[in-house]
Amino acid sequence: MQPGAGGGAIRVLNVAEKPSVAKAVAEILSRGSMQSRAGRSQYNRVFEFNYAINGRACRMLVTSVTGHLMELEFEDRFRRWHSCDPADLFHAPVRKSVPQDKQAIKQTLEEEARRCQWLVLWLDCDREGENIAYEVIEVCTGANSHLNIYRARFSALIAREIHESMQHLGRPNKLFADAVDARQEIDLRIGASFTRFQTMLLKDAFVIDVTGDDRNLVLSYGPCQFPTLGFIVERFWEIQAHEPEEFWTINCTHTSDEGTASFGWIRGHLFDYPSALILYEMCVQEPMATVQNVRNQEKFKYPPYPLSTVELQKRASRYFRMSSERTMKVAEELYQAGFISYPRTETDNFSPNTDLHAIVREQVEHPVWGAYADRLLSPEERLWRNPSNGGHDDKAHPPIHPTKFSRGENNWSPDHTRLYELVVRHFLACCSQPAVGAETTVEINIAGEQFNASGRVVLAKNYLDVYRFDSWGGTLLPTYNIGQQFVPTTLTLDSGVTRPPPLLAEADLLSCMDKAGIGTDATMHDHIKKLLDRCYATKDENTRFSPTNLGEALVMGYDEMGYELWKPYLRSMMEADMKSVSIGTKSKSEVLESCLQQMKACFLDARVNKAKLLDAMGTFFARSSRPINETQNPTEVVRPCAVCRESEMVLKQRQTGGFMVGCRGYPQCRNVVWLPGSISEASVTNQVCPICTPGPVYKIQFKFRRRDIPPNFDADHLGCVGGCDDILKELMEISRFGSHSHTATPARGQTPNGVRQGAPRQDLHTNFRPAGQLNNENPSVMHSQGFRSTHTQNPSNASDAGQVLCTSCGEPCINRIANTEANRGRKFYKCQDPGCGFFKWEDELDNATPRGRRGRGRGSSRQAPASASAGRRGGSQARGRRGRGRNADGGMFVSATGDPVSGCCFTCGDPSHFANACPNRR
């Protein structure tokens, strides 16, 4: 783009990726005459100056962001770990927004954009930079939709490049930004789902003391991180599987006046000792050696290709033992200071338009390699050679090369000095002629066995004179002629043992990642660092990696499942898809759909086979006494929570054996449905109720204890807790509710009758009223002991015969006197079996009006237990004010919020008294 001349001065908002880059760009364009003022963020200042773009007067404003301006995240209701099934994260809504810590930067951009006509983006010229550019565009155009948007493309913070970029502005590339959006969303969904799955499944199941604080342990999974770990583990397994094997080889030497030559056996070695011994004895018996061939040829050692990011990391690791993370940090600082070009590039060939001689000329004054740079420029030396083409071009940046001369700055660390030297020497080397050598190979025959020896002499070192990191040694052989015979000075049969391959060094690991397409040149070091931070691997002083027990166990678990989530193939295909998005052959939505569909299938399969992951962890770690998190089984989800509307209600079995349906958001949300103790088994099915809402509401397969229900009901029942199941309502009313009361813990702030004040609790009753119909201010509560069978004889009839029979087991009841403040002195009947929940007030057997149910009369036996429960709670007036008890329509089965009500005896479970007055107390 070349903006036309003419018209008045225009205001141009320039946005760089970092404050240091913004300052450098402003200093270059203004030639040091800019004015500086504070922005809304104390770290991101605004620089102002006048400038001309193609003859057009402009008032330039230069500011910056700090990397990505926005974050991609799940909506709030999915962000808590227990808020949903991890599988839901593959399709849960996501949003991209400015986080709180960058709101000040956003405000600066909005304020400045309102007063400008142009927006020029100075973000790094790669896919990530293009994505940040569109984040800036979204914020700025939100404040000023009339902005004219341009893109500045540059590779070095030097005056020549910056002015050139400003005069030849382009447009941002939406395809590059889409490719990063796709990668971000894929990584977020896959990483969050697998990380939650692994952590919640394994953290409480095993004693994993790798960080010193297992409470904060996160077993993360990343689609790049795990294949990187896979390379380390696979090499480790290869070493472990290696079995040393002895071999034998024949060696001979010959010493003459010109020196000594060592001849190697052309067979290499044999693993069969008798065969090697026979051949050796043949040579000993006929030791005369005959020279069969002498080859003299010219050899070349070529300089390296121009420097890419991965090659920079590999060579820094190999030459200086510098980690890839440290290499990128130092390289970034050198770039921002203007000493080297942009350090994140896949390109390893220079454009024909690049003035390579000018770059070399800047190094002539250096005290160490300046003389070589001068020779390189001299035509008489014939040392110059145009760099070779490595075959890679990302179309964004040139190879890494020096952009400014330095003898070494005062603020440089040794790493800065070493890395700058590597970049300069590498550039000078790739512009140089290859080293030239003369290589001699001599082949001899001893008793029919072939041996050879090689020697080399370097004729012209050329690039090796400056590239001190490479060597090309060799030995000088004595002179031999074809047909010459001699007796070897030594002739030996030597043994050796095969050795396993070494552990992967960081340079080798980077090569594996690069070849497999794992990560990008700018992110590989991050994946390696993540493995070390998560304690999945360790690195020794020689930069060689070993897996920890945790890392090996995770890879082993996935390997046992039968598919290779730890292998690079899936991620390699994803990276290829991202590239397709960036060049427009695939759409972002198409790639998202295919990748996420594939990985969700892997996730669901992994969860089904989670036992194999548990077995693998059990190989390395001791089992924990803590219960395994129960939210891992997807079939435990019953329905969405209608109280908090953020989490789901899941079926859980308590330590006492009873069942409940509780909200995953506990303790923030205390919505709970207490299921009766008469249920022996319960499991959520995949069948969805077509009636109940909000849904989906999954049906539960119940198994009731036969003795707790009448014979005309089936013990097995597929029921719905949404409120539509009449049979389940009857079974719930018939069933005894007492298991959770037996284990209730006294709560602070109880009233004398045992009802807890504070967060209310709603028990499960036979109306199955959905949780969405309740509110926290007026919850409907009824004690679980209020449920009694209506399919046995009336207790009052038994009373007339002088005996009250239990309606559940038919045995005679015992008579007791209540000791609670509300019912002190009142007589009641209860079953002799402490585990039985039968209870009846004596005055109810005499047709007295039930306390707490005035004006209604005795009614049916189904209502009587509820009335009894009302009396034990202190009467209908108090209950009516709190909205508790039976609903106006007679329904009693409701969903619940709050903690269990602690209003019963801990010894026998009877709600009419506490343990200190229990007649069964010993």
mmCIF file of C-alpha atoms in Angstrom, residues 250-255 260-264 280 283-284 287 289 444 446 451 486-494:
data_model
loop_
_atom_site.group_PDB
_atom_site.id
_atom_site.type_symbol
_atom_site.label_atom_id
_atom_site.label_comp_id
_atom_site.label_asym_id
_atom_site.label_seq_id
_atom_site.Cartn_x
_atom_site.Cartn_y
_atom_site.Cartn_z
ATOM 1 C CA ILE A 250 39.631 -58.273 13.950
ATOM 2 C CA ASN A 251 41.898 -55.234 13.989
ATOM 3 C CA CYS A 252 45.370 -54.709 12.607
ATOM 4 C CA THR A 253 47.931 -51.896 12.520
ATOM 5 C CA HIS A 254 50.989 -51.192 10.404
ATOM 6 C CA THR A 255 53.830 -48.910 11.432
ATOM 7 C CA THR A 260 51.082 -45.754 11.774
ATOM 8 C CA ALA A 261 47.919 -46.812 9.947
ATOM 9 C CA SER A 262 45.009 -48.539 11.693
ATOM 10 C CA PHE A 263 43.001 -50.891 9.505
ATOM 11 C CA GLY A 264 39.438 -51.866 10.348
ATOM 12 C CA TYR A 280 41.218 -64.706 12.897
ATOM 13 C CA CYS A 283 44.743 -64.364 9.182
ATOM 14 C CA VAL A 284 47.345 -65.357 11.776
ATOM 15 C CA PRO A 287 49.524 -62.714 7.876
ATOM 16 C CA ALA A 289 48.832 -58.109 3.747
ATOM 17 C CA ILE A 444 44.219 -54.459 1.996
ATOM 18 C CA ILE A 446 44.839 -60.680 4.581
ATOM 19 C CA PHE A 451 40.474 -54.346 5.772
ATOM 20 C CA PHE A 486 53.641 -56.007 4.323
ATOM 21 C CA VAL A 487 53.203 -57.928 7.539
ATOM 22 C CA PRO A 488 50.919 -56.117 10.024
ATOM 23 C CA THR A 489 52.621 -54.871 13.151
ATOM 24 C CA THR A 490 49.670 -56.092 15.256
ATOM 25 C CA LEU A 491 46.800 -58.441 14.445
ATOM 26 C CA THR A 492 44.263 -58.923 17.243
ATOM 27 C CA LEU A 493 40.856 -60.455 17.881
ATOM 28 C CA ASP A 494 39.024 -57.945 20.080
#
